[in-house]
Coordinates of C-alpha atoms in Angstrom, one line a residue:
M1 CA 24.2 96.6 243.8
S2 CA 25.5 93.1 244.8
T3 CA 24.4 90.2 243.3
R4 CA 24.1 86.7 245.6
I5 CA 24.9 83.3 243.5
T6 CA 24.1 80.3 245.8
C7 CA 25.8 76.6 244.6
V8 CA 25.2 73.8 246.0
A9 CA 26.8 70.1 245.6
Q10 CA 26.5 66.7 247.2
I11 CA 30.0 66.0 248.2
F12 CA 31.7 63.9 251.0
F13 CA 29.7 65.2 254.1
G14 CA 26.5 66.0 252.6
A15 CA 25.1 69.1 250.9
L16 CA 27.4 72.0 250.8
C17 CA 26.3 75.4 250.4
L18 CA 28.3 78.0 248.6
T19 CA 27.5 81.5 248.9
L20 CA 29.4 84.0 247.0
L21 CA 28.9 87.9 247.0
S22 CA 30.4 89.9 244.4
R23 CA 29.3 93.1 242.5
S24 CA 28.3 91.0 239.3
A25 CA 27.1 87.1 238.5
A26 CA 29.5 84.8 238.7
L27 CA 29.4 81.3 237.8
C28 CA 30.0 78.2 240.9
Q29 CA 33.0 76.6 240.8
P30 CA 32.3 72.3 240.4
V31 CA 32.9 70.2 243.2
Q32 CA 34.2 67.2 242.9
I33 CA 31.5 64.4 243.8
H34 CA 33.3 61.5 241.9
P35 CA 36.0 59.4 243.3
D36 CA 39.8 59.2 242.8
V37 CA 40.2 55.7 241.1
Y38 CA 43.9 53.9 240.7
R39 CA 44.9 51.0 238.8
P40 CA 47.7 49.0 240.1
L41 CA 51.3 50.7 239.6
K42 CA 52.2 46.7 240.0
H43 CA 51.0 43.4 240.4
D44 CA 52.1 39.2 240.9
V45 CA 51.8 36.4 242.3
S46 CA 54.6 36.1 245.1
P47 CA 56.4 32.2 245.3
P48 CA 54.9 30.7 248.6
L49 CA 56.1 32.8 251.1
R50 CA 57.8 29.6 253.1
D51 CA 59.9 29.7 250.7
I52 CA 61.2 33.4 251.0
K53 CA 63.6 33.8 253.7
P54 CA 62.8 36.8 255.7
A55 CA 64.1 40.0 254.5
L56 CA 68.0 40.9 256.3
P57 CA 67.9 43.2 258.6
E58 CA 69.0 46.5 258.1
P59 CA 70.4 47.9 261.7
G60 CA 69.2 51.6 262.4
P61 CA 69.1 54.1 265.4
P62 CA 66.3 53.8 268.1
R63 CA 62.8 55.3 266.8
V64 CA 59.5 56.4 268.4
I65 CA 56.9 56.2 266.3
Q66 CA 55.4 59.4 266.1
R67 CA 51.6 60.0 265.5
L68 CA 50.5 62.5 263.2
W69 CA 47.5 64.0 265.3
A70 CA 44.7 65.7 263.5
H71 CA 44.3 68.0 266.7
P72 CA 47.1 68.6 269.0
P73 CA 46.3 66.4 272.4
K74 CA 44.5 67.9 275.7
I75 CA 46.5 67.0 278.7
T76 CA 43.8 67.9 281.4
T77 CA 41.1 65.3 282.1
P78 CA 38.3 67.0 283.9
A79 CA 36.5 64.8 286.4
Q80 CA 32.6 65.0 285.5
P81 CA 30.2 62.2 285.7
D82 CA 29.5 59.8 283.2
P83 CA 25.8 58.5 282.6
A84 CA 26.9 55.4 281.1
L85 CA 28.7 54.3 283.9
Q86 CA 27.8 50.9 284.4
T87 CA 27.1 50.9 288.5
S88 CA 27.1 47.2 289.4
R89 CA 29.5 44.7 288.6
G90 CA 28.0 41.2 287.1
P91 CA 29.7 37.9 288.2
L92 CA 33.2 36.9 287.1
I93 CA 33.2 36.1 283.6
S94 CA 33.2 32.6 282.9
V95 CA 35.2 30.8 279.9
T96 CA 36.5 28.2 278.2
P97 CA 40.3 28.9 278.0
G98 CA 42.6 28.3 275.2
L99 CA 46.0 29.0 274.4
N100 CA 48.1 32.2 276.2
F101 CA 51.6 32.8 275.2
D102 CA 54.1 35.7 274.0
G103 CA 54.0 37.0 270.4
I104 CA 56.5 39.4 268.8
D105 CA 58.5 41.0 271.3
E106 CA 61.1 44.2 271.0
A107 CA 64.0 42.3 270.3
A108 CA 62.3 39.9 267.6
Q109 CA 61.1 42.7 266.1
Q110 CA 64.8 44.2 265.8
G111 CA 66.0 40.8 265.0
A112 CA 63.7 40.5 262.1
S113 CA 63.6 44.2 261.0
G114 CA 67.0 45.8 262.5
L115 CA 64.6 48.7 263.7
L116 CA 64.2 49.3 267.3
A117 CA 61.1 51.2 268.2
I118 CA 58.0 51.4 269.7
P119 CA 55.2 51.4 270.1
P120 CA 54.3 47.8 268.6
D121 CA 50.8 48.7 267.6
T122 CA 49.6 45.6 268.1
N123 CA 47.5 43.6 265.4
G124 CA 46.9 40.0 264.4
A125 CA 44.1 37.9 263.1
V126 CA 43.3 34.6 263.2
G127 CA 42.2 31.8 260.1
A128 CA 41.5 28.3 259.4
T129 CA 44.9 26.9 261.0
Q130 CA 46.5 30.0 262.2
F131 CA 47.0 33.3 264.1
V132 CA 49.3 36.3 262.2
Q133 CA 50.6 38.5 264.3
W134 CA 52.1 41.9 263.1
V135 CA 53.9 44.4 265.4
N136 CA 54.6 47.6 263.0
Y137 CA 57.8 46.4 261.5
A138 CA 57.9 42.5 262.0
F139 CA 55.0 39.8 261.8
A140 CA 55.0 36.2 262.4
V141 CA 52.8 33.1 262.0
F142 CA 51.5 30.9 264.7
D143 CA 49.8 27.5 264.7
K144 CA 46.5 28.3 266.5
T145 CA 46.7 24.5 268.1
S146 CA 49.8 24.9 269.6
G147 CA 50.8 28.5 269.2
E148 CA 54.2 27.4 267.9
M149 CA 55.6 29.8 265.7
V150 CA 55.5 28.8 262.2
Y151 CA 57.5 31.3 260.4
G152 CA 58.8 34.9 261.5
P153 CA 59.3 37.1 262.8
A154 CA 60.0 38.3 259.6
A155 CA 60.3 41.9 258.5
G156 CA 57.0 43.2 257.2
K157 CA 58.4 44.0 253.9
T158 CA 59.3 40.1 253.7
L159 CA 55.9 39.8 252.2
W160 CA 57.0 41.7 249.0
K161 CA 60.2 40.2 248.5
G162 CA 61.1 40.1 245.0
F163 CA 58.1 42.3 244.2
G164 CA 60.0 45.3 243.3
G165 CA 59.2 49.3 244.2
P166 CA 58.3 51.0 247.5
C167 CA 56.6 48.0 248.5
E168 CA 59.5 46.0 248.6
T169 CA 62.3 48.5 249.9
N170 CA 60.0 50.0 252.2
N171 CA 59.0 48.8 255.9
S172 CA 57.0 51.6 257.2
G173 CA 54.9 49.7 259.8
D174 CA 51.0 50.8 260.4
P175 CA 50.3 47.3 259.1
I176 CA 46.6 45.3 259.2
A177 CA 46.2 41.9 259.1
Q178 CA 43.3 40.5 258.3
Y179 CA 41.2 37.1 257.3
D180 CA 38.5 37.4 254.8
K181 CA 36.2 34.7 256.5
T182 CA 33.8 33.8 253.5
A183 CA 36.6 33.8 251.2
G184 CA 39.0 31.8 253.1
R185 CA 41.9 34.2 252.3
W186 CA 44.6 36.3 254.0
V187 CA 44.6 40.1 253.6
L188 CA 47.7 42.1 254.1
T189 CA 48.0 45.9 254.1
Q190 CA 51.3 48.1 254.6
P191 CA 51.4 51.7 253.8
V192 CA 54.5 53.5 252.3
F193 CA 55.2 56.7 254.5
T194 CA 58.2 57.6 251.8
N195 CA 57.4 60.0 248.8
P196 CA 55.9 58.5 246.2
F197 CA 53.6 57.0 248.8
A198 CA 51.6 54.1 248.1
I199 CA 49.5 51.4 249.8
C200 CA 51.0 47.9 249.5
F201 CA 48.4 45.0 249.3
A202 CA 48.4 41.3 249.4
V203 CA 45.6 38.8 249.1
S204 CA 46.7 35.2 249.5
T205 CA 45.8 32.5 246.9
T206 CA 44.7 29.8 249.9
S207 CA 43.7 29.7 253.7
E208 CA 47.6 29.3 254.8
Y209 CA 49.4 32.3 255.2
T210 CA 52.9 30.6 254.4
G211 CA 51.1 29.9 250.9
Q212 CA 51.0 32.4 247.7
F213 CA 49.5 36.0 247.4
H214 CA 48.4 38.1 244.5
R215 CA 50.0 41.3 245.6
Y216 CA 49.2 44.9 244.9
A217 CA 50.9 48.4 245.0
F218 CA 48.6 51.7 244.6
S219 CA 49.5 55.0 244.4
M220 CA 48.3 57.4 247.5
P221 CA 48.2 61.4 246.8
A222 CA 49.7 62.4 250.1
F223 CA 51.0 60.9 253.3
P224 CA 48.6 57.8 254.8
D225 CA 48.6 57.4 257.8
Y226 CA 46.5 55.1 260.4
P227 CA 44.9 52.7 257.6
K228 CA 42.1 50.9 258.8
L229 CA 40.4 47.9 256.7
G230 CA 37.7 46.3 256.8
I231 CA 36.3 43.1 254.6
W232 CA 33.5 43.3 253.0
P233 CA 31.1 41.2 250.1
D234 CA 31.9 43.9 247.5
A235 CA 34.9 45.5 248.7
Y236 CA 37.7 45.6 251.1
Y237 CA 37.2 48.6 252.6
M238 CA 40.1 51.2 254.0
S239 CA 39.8 54.6 255.9
I240 CA 42.9 56.4 255.7
D241 CA 44.2 59.6 257.3
L242 CA 46.1 62.2 254.7
Y243 CA 48.6 64.3 255.9
T244 CA 50.5 67.0 253.7
Q245 CA 54.3 66.0 253.6
G246 CA 56.0 68.0 256.4
Q247 CA 59.3 68.6 258.3
G248 CA 60.5 64.8 258.7
Y249 CA 57.6 62.7 260.0
G250 CA 55.1 66.0 260.3
G251 CA 52.5 67.4 258.2
K252 CA 49.0 68.8 258.1
F253 CA 46.3 66.7 258.1
K254 CA 44.2 66.8 254.8
G255 CA 41.4 65.0 256.1
P256 CA 39.8 61.4 255.6
Y257 CA 40.5 59.2 252.6
L258 CA 37.9 56.4 252.2
C259 CA 39.0 53.8 250.0
A260 CA 37.3 50.6 248.3
F261 CA 39.7 47.8 246.4
D262 CA 37.6 45.1 244.3
R263 CA 38.0 42.3 246.5
S264 CA 36.2 40.0 243.4
L265 CA 39.6 40.5 241.0
M266 CA 41.8 40.6 243.8
L267 CA 40.8 37.4 244.8
K268 CA 41.4 36.1 241.5
G269 CA 44.8 38.0 241.0
D270 CA 43.6 39.7 238.5
K271 CA 45.7 42.7 237.2
N272 CA 43.3 44.9 236.5
A273 CA 41.6 45.3 240.1
S274 CA 41.5 48.7 241.0
M275 CA 41.1 51.2 244.0
Q276 CA 38.2 53.7 244.2
C277 CA 39.1 56.5 247.0
W278 CA 36.4 59.3 248.3
P279 CA 38.4 62.5 248.9
P280 CA 38.4 64.5 251.8
S281 CA 35.4 67.5 251.3
N282 CA 37.1 69.6 253.8
S283 CA 41.0 69.7 253.8
L284 CA 41.5 71.7 256.8
N285 CA 38.8 69.8 258.8
P286 CA 40.3 67.9 261.6
D287 CA 36.7 66.9 263.1
Y288 CA 36.2 63.6 261.1
A289 CA 39.3 61.8 261.5
H290 CA 40.2 58.3 262.0
L291 CA 37.0 57.0 260.8
L292 CA 36.2 52.9 261.2
P293 CA 35.2 51.3 258.4
S294 CA 32.9 48.2 259.1
D295 CA 34.8 44.8 259.2
L296 CA 32.1 41.5 258.6
D297 CA 32.4 38.6 261.3
G298 CA 30.7 35.3 260.9
N299 CA 29.2 33.2 257.6
M300 CA 26.0 35.5 257.1
P301 CA 26.8 38.2 254.5
P302 CA 25.0 41.5 255.3
P303 CA 21.8 42.2 252.7
E304 CA 22.7 42.2 249.2
G305 CA 23.6 45.3 248.3
S306 CA 24.2 47.0 251.7
P307 CA 26.7 49.5 251.7
N308 CA 30.1 49.4 254.0
Y309 CA 29.6 51.8 256.9
F310 CA 32.5 54.2 258.4
L311 CA 31.9 55.5 261.8
S312 CA 33.8 58.2 264.0
F313 CA 32.6 60.5 267.1
F314 CA 32.1 63.6 267.2
G315 CA 31.7 66.4 270.3
T316 CA 31.1 65.0 273.2
N317 CA 27.8 62.9 272.8
S318 CA 27.6 61.9 269.3
L319 CA 28.5 59.3 266.8
K320 CA 28.7 59.9 262.8
L321 CA 27.9 57.2 260.5
W322 CA 28.8 57.1 256.5
K323 CA 27.7 54.8 253.8
F324 CA 29.9 53.4 251.2
H325 CA 28.6 52.1 247.9
V326 CA 31.1 51.5 245.4
D327 CA 30.6 50.4 241.6
F328 CA 33.6 49.0 240.1
N329 CA 32.0 49.0 236.6
D330 CA 30.8 52.7 236.7
S331 CA 32.7 54.8 239.3
Q332 CA 30.2 57.7 238.8
K333 CA 27.7 55.6 240.7
T334 CA 30.0 55.0 243.6
Q335 CA 28.7 56.8 246.4
V336 CA 29.6 58.0 250.1
T337 CA 26.4 59.8 252.0
G338 CA 26.3 61.2 255.4
P339 CA 27.0 61.4 258.2
T340 CA 24.3 60.2 259.9
N341 CA 24.2 61.6 263.6
I342 CA 23.5 59.1 266.4
Q343 CA 23.0 60.6 269.5
V344 CA 25.2 58.8 272.6
D345 CA 25.3 59.9 276.1
D346 CA 27.5 62.1 277.0
F347 CA 31.5 61.6 277.3
T348 CA 35.1 63.6 277.5
E349 CA 37.9 62.0 275.7
A350 CA 40.4 59.9 277.8
C351 CA 42.8 62.3 279.1
G352 CA 41.4 65.2 276.7
G353 CA 42.8 63.1 273.7
G354 CA 46.1 62.4 275.2
I355 CA 48.6 61.5 278.0
C356 CA 47.6 60.6 281.6
I357 CA 47.4 57.1 281.7
P358 CA 49.5 56.7 285.2
Q359 CA 51.7 53.3 285.8
A360 CA 53.8 51.9 288.7
G361 CA 56.8 53.2 290.0
T362 CA 57.1 56.3 287.8
K363 CA 55.8 59.6 287.0
E364 CA 55.9 58.7 283.5
L365 CA 52.4 58.8 281.8
L366 CA 50.9 56.8 279.0
D367 CA 49.1 58.0 276.0
S368 CA 45.2 57.4 276.1
L369 CA 44.5 57.4 272.4
G370 CA 41.5 59.3 273.8
D371 CA 40.7 60.7 270.6
R372 CA 39.5 58.3 268.3
L373 CA 37.2 55.0 268.2
M374 CA 39.5 52.0 268.8
Y375 CA 39.9 49.1 265.7
R376 CA 37.5 47.3 264.9
L377 CA 34.1 48.5 263.8
A378 CA 33.0 44.7 264.1
Y379 CA 29.7 44.0 262.2
R380 CA 27.4 40.6 262.3
N381 CA 24.2 39.7 260.6
F382 CA 22.2 37.4 262.9
R383 CA 19.3 37.3 260.3
D384 CA 16.7 38.9 262.2
H385 CA 18.9 42.1 263.2
E386 CA 22.3 43.7 262.4
S387 CA 25.0 45.1 264.6
L388 CA 28.0 46.8 264.6
V389 CA 30.0 47.0 268.2
V390 CA 32.7 49.4 268.7
N391 CA 34.5 51.2 271.8
H392 CA 36.5 53.8 272.5
S393 CA 38.4 55.4 275.9
V394 CA 36.7 58.0 278.1
T395 CA 37.1 59.8 281.4
A396 CA 35.2 58.4 284.3
V397 CA 34.5 59.2 287.7
P398 CA 33.6 55.6 289.6
T399 CA 30.8 54.9 292.1
G400 CA 32.2 56.7 295.5
S401 CA 34.9 58.5 293.9
T402 CA 35.5 61.9 293.1
V403 CA 38.6 61.4 291.1
S404 CA 38.4 61.0 287.5
T405 CA 40.0 57.5 285.6
V406 CA 39.7 56.4 282.7
G407 CA 37.1 53.5 281.2
V408 CA 36.2 51.8 277.9
R409 CA 33.0 53.4 276.7
W410 CA 31.4 50.6 274.4
Y411 CA 28.3 50.8 271.9
E412 CA 26.2 48.2 270.1
I413 CA 25.0 50.0 267.2
R414 CA 21.7 48.4 265.3
D415 CA 19.9 48.7 262.1
P416 CA 22.8 50.5 260.3
N417 CA 21.4 50.5 256.9
G418 CA 17.9 52.1 258.6
V419 CA 17.9 54.3 261.2
P420 CA 21.0 53.2 263.0
T421 CA 20.3 53.6 267.0
V422 CA 22.7 52.7 270.3
F423 CA 20.8 49.3 271.2
Q424 CA 23.1 49.3 274.3
K425 CA 25.7 50.6 275.5
G426 CA 27.9 51.3 278.6
T427 CA 31.4 53.0 280.2
F428 CA 33.4 50.1 282.0
A429 CA 35.5 51.5 285.3
P430 CA 34.6 49.4 287.9
D431 CA 37.3 50.8 290.1
A432 CA 40.3 53.8 290.2
N433 CA 42.3 52.0 287.4
F434 CA 42.9 53.1 284.2
R435 CA 41.4 50.9 281.3
W436 CA 42.1 52.2 277.5
M437 CA 43.0 50.8 274.4
G438 CA 40.2 47.9 274.2
S439 CA 39.1 46.0 271.1
V440 CA 35.9 44.6 270.9
A441 CA 33.9 41.5 268.9
M442 CA 30.4 39.2 269.2
D443 CA 30.6 35.8 268.5
K444 CA 27.8 33.8 266.8
V445 CA 25.2 33.7 269.7
G446 CA 25.6 37.5 270.5
D447 CA 28.2 37.4 273.6
M448 CA 30.7 40.1 273.4
A449 CA 34.5 40.3 274.5
I450 CA 36.1 43.3 275.5
G451 CA 40.0 43.4 275.7
Y452 CA 42.0 46.2 277.1
S453 CA 45.5 47.7 278.8
V454 CA 45.0 48.3 282.5
S455 CA 47.1 50.5 284.7
S456 CA 47.3 52.4 287.7
S457 CA 49.8 54.4 289.9
G458 CA 50.6 51.2 291.8
M459 CA 50.4 48.7 288.7
Y460 CA 52.1 47.8 285.8
P461 CA 50.5 47.9 282.5
S462 CA 48.6 45.0 282.9
I463 CA 46.3 42.8 280.0
R464 CA 42.7 41.6 281.0
F465 CA 39.5 41.8 279.0
T466 CA 35.5 41.3 280.1
G467 CA 32.1 40.6 278.2
R468 CA 28.6 39.9 278.8
L469 CA 26.4 37.2 277.3
A470 CA 23.6 37.7 274.8
G471 CA 21.2 37.2 277.8
D472 CA 22.6 39.2 280.2
K473 CA 21.5 42.8 281.2
L474 CA 21.4 45.4 278.6
G475 CA 24.6 47.8 279.0
T476 CA 26.3 45.5 281.7
L477 CA 29.6 43.7 281.1
Q478 CA 30.4 40.7 283.7
A479 CA 33.6 41.3 286.0
E480 CA 36.7 40.9 284.0
Q481 CA 39.7 38.3 284.3
T482 CA 43.2 39.0 283.6
I483 CA 45.4 37.7 281.1
L484 CA 48.8 38.6 281.9
P485 CA 49.8 41.0 284.9
G486 CA 52.7 43.5 283.9
G487 CA 56.6 42.7 284.8
G488 CA 57.0 46.9 284.7
S489 CA 56.2 50.1 283.3
Q490 CA 57.5 52.1 280.4
L491 CA 59.9 54.9 281.2
K492 CA 60.9 58.0 279.2
L493 CA 58.5 57.3 276.2
D494 CA 54.7 58.2 276.2
N495 CA 54.0 55.9 273.4
W496 CA 51.9 53.0 274.0
G497 CA 50.3 51.2 270.7
D498 CA 48.2 52.5 268.8
Y499 CA 45.4 49.8 268.4
S500 CA 44.8 46.2 269.8
S501 CA 43.2 43.2 268.1
M502 CA 40.3 41.0 268.6
S503 CA 39.0 38.7 266.1
I504 CA 36.6 35.6 265.9
D505 CA 38.0 32.3 264.9
P506 CA 35.9 31.5 261.7
V507 CA 36.1 27.7 262.0
D508 CA 33.6 27.8 264.9
D509 CA 32.8 31.4 265.1
C510 CA 32.8 31.0 268.9
T511 CA 36.2 31.6 269.8
F512 CA 37.9 35.1 270.8
W513 CA 41.6 35.7 270.1
Y514 CA 43.2 38.8 271.5
T515 CA 46.5 40.4 271.2
T516 CA 48.1 43.6 272.7
E517 CA 51.3 45.1 274.5
Y518 CA 53.0 44.7 278.1
L519 CA 56.2 45.1 279.4
P520 CA 58.2 42.1 281.4
K521 CA 60.2 44.6 283.4
S522 CA 60.3 48.4 283.6
G523 CA 62.5 49.9 280.9
K524 CA 61.9 51.9 277.6
Y525 CA 62.3 49.9 274.2
N526 CA 61.5 46.5 275.8
W527 CA 58.0 45.5 274.8
S528 CA 56.4 42.5 274.8
T529 CA 53.2 41.3 273.0
R530 CA 50.7 38.6 274.4
I531 CA 48.2 36.8 272.6
R532 CA 45.1 34.8 274.3
S533 CA 41.9 32.8 272.8
F534 CA 38.9 31.7 275.2
K535 CA 35.3 31.4 274.3
F536 CA 32.0 31.2 276.1
S537 CA 30.2 27.8 277.4
S538 CA 27.4 29.3 275.8
C539 CA 28.7 29.1 272.4
H540 CA 29.1 26.3 270.6

């Protein structure tokens, strides 16, 4: 006669019931319900960056930066109606223009790092007086008033010169540059993709990027792909896709790794600053990859004690939200709860999650990154409500057309710590052009801006943006503006950047800064980047 034993344990994705069938009673094996705790492998305070000579280039062969897919991309794009598709255009969006200038290009990256590579994975942030751009292997610092480059381009590992260990010797890419607005500090992260794996973390001692940094290195248990960073009052939160180390750059997906770094101690440069990471619950589950941590915009922090929020999409009609509360004094009190299901209008991943973006003058198609939410998950507290805004790329059928294209699906989610609800949403695909790889943010009065790439069989990949005023009809964006028309198409290489960046100026809390890539002429390994600032007249 058999005996059935049920074991219930609270783990990362909620309650997991394990039913064991055996001929005799057996004990349930315990499931880890506490975080992994890491102490720094190394810590120091750097010399002022302005006094560090950029690392010398180490020439290498051309490299296509492979993506470690959580699941194989689909190539087809089924045509189906999108219930969130915006069917009317608002007026041409009116903004006060700021700067519009070139950032780092492939030649500059190669000159700084010795590496000829695509894609650039363009990332940037704006601080008190500077804009910092990082494109995988190189970074540069720009004066935000004039656009003049004041440092760089420099190899990413320059920031860890003299630090020793893998942070100084490796330049793996996939970096994030952030500005901690309430503290007035720069926060930089870069993973190490060679064993021993690590996360390199730096926090500036002042608001000047060219000053000193508190530098840390933390061990990683596996290949730490696609790290994304969010600034929060109690910690710096990071999502990581963990992979086993396989042949070359390959490996099997282990699951999401959610980490919290001790912000309070890092701002002080304390050598005891720790990192706590919540491990994956299912090492073979590919459904919850590419989570985004919430990232604070503005000067109003979330209500005291609020957890950080992590978001991903699942299936064809839902978002999943987790809450991460960290306790650096007692790791046994650290908790990750969820996911909470947030119902959204049906969607189909752009290009089935893979490659289908057309370009002028070539049959070469580009990667849509349609299998994930796009960085950042921007959070803002308006006192009477809290909002999260985020976007991803979806298949769309424009009005009057039977041919599918790709558009930007965006959401504003409210009450994330109560009953999270989609307050407004939309899919922006006003014509037959393909729009993808967006980044979205809100200013202090609730105006929204979304930057993205746009391309078609009759158009080179170009840079555009759109947005809405807080008082506009819910779910609508105004007509777009062009930041820069593309000058060419990318040939023989389908990789287009993994992300772009829309950030908010911490000084006026109104000015948007957007950066992404384009090609000045058709070719391969010849990308450039653009940086544009602007604000709405309603915000002052």
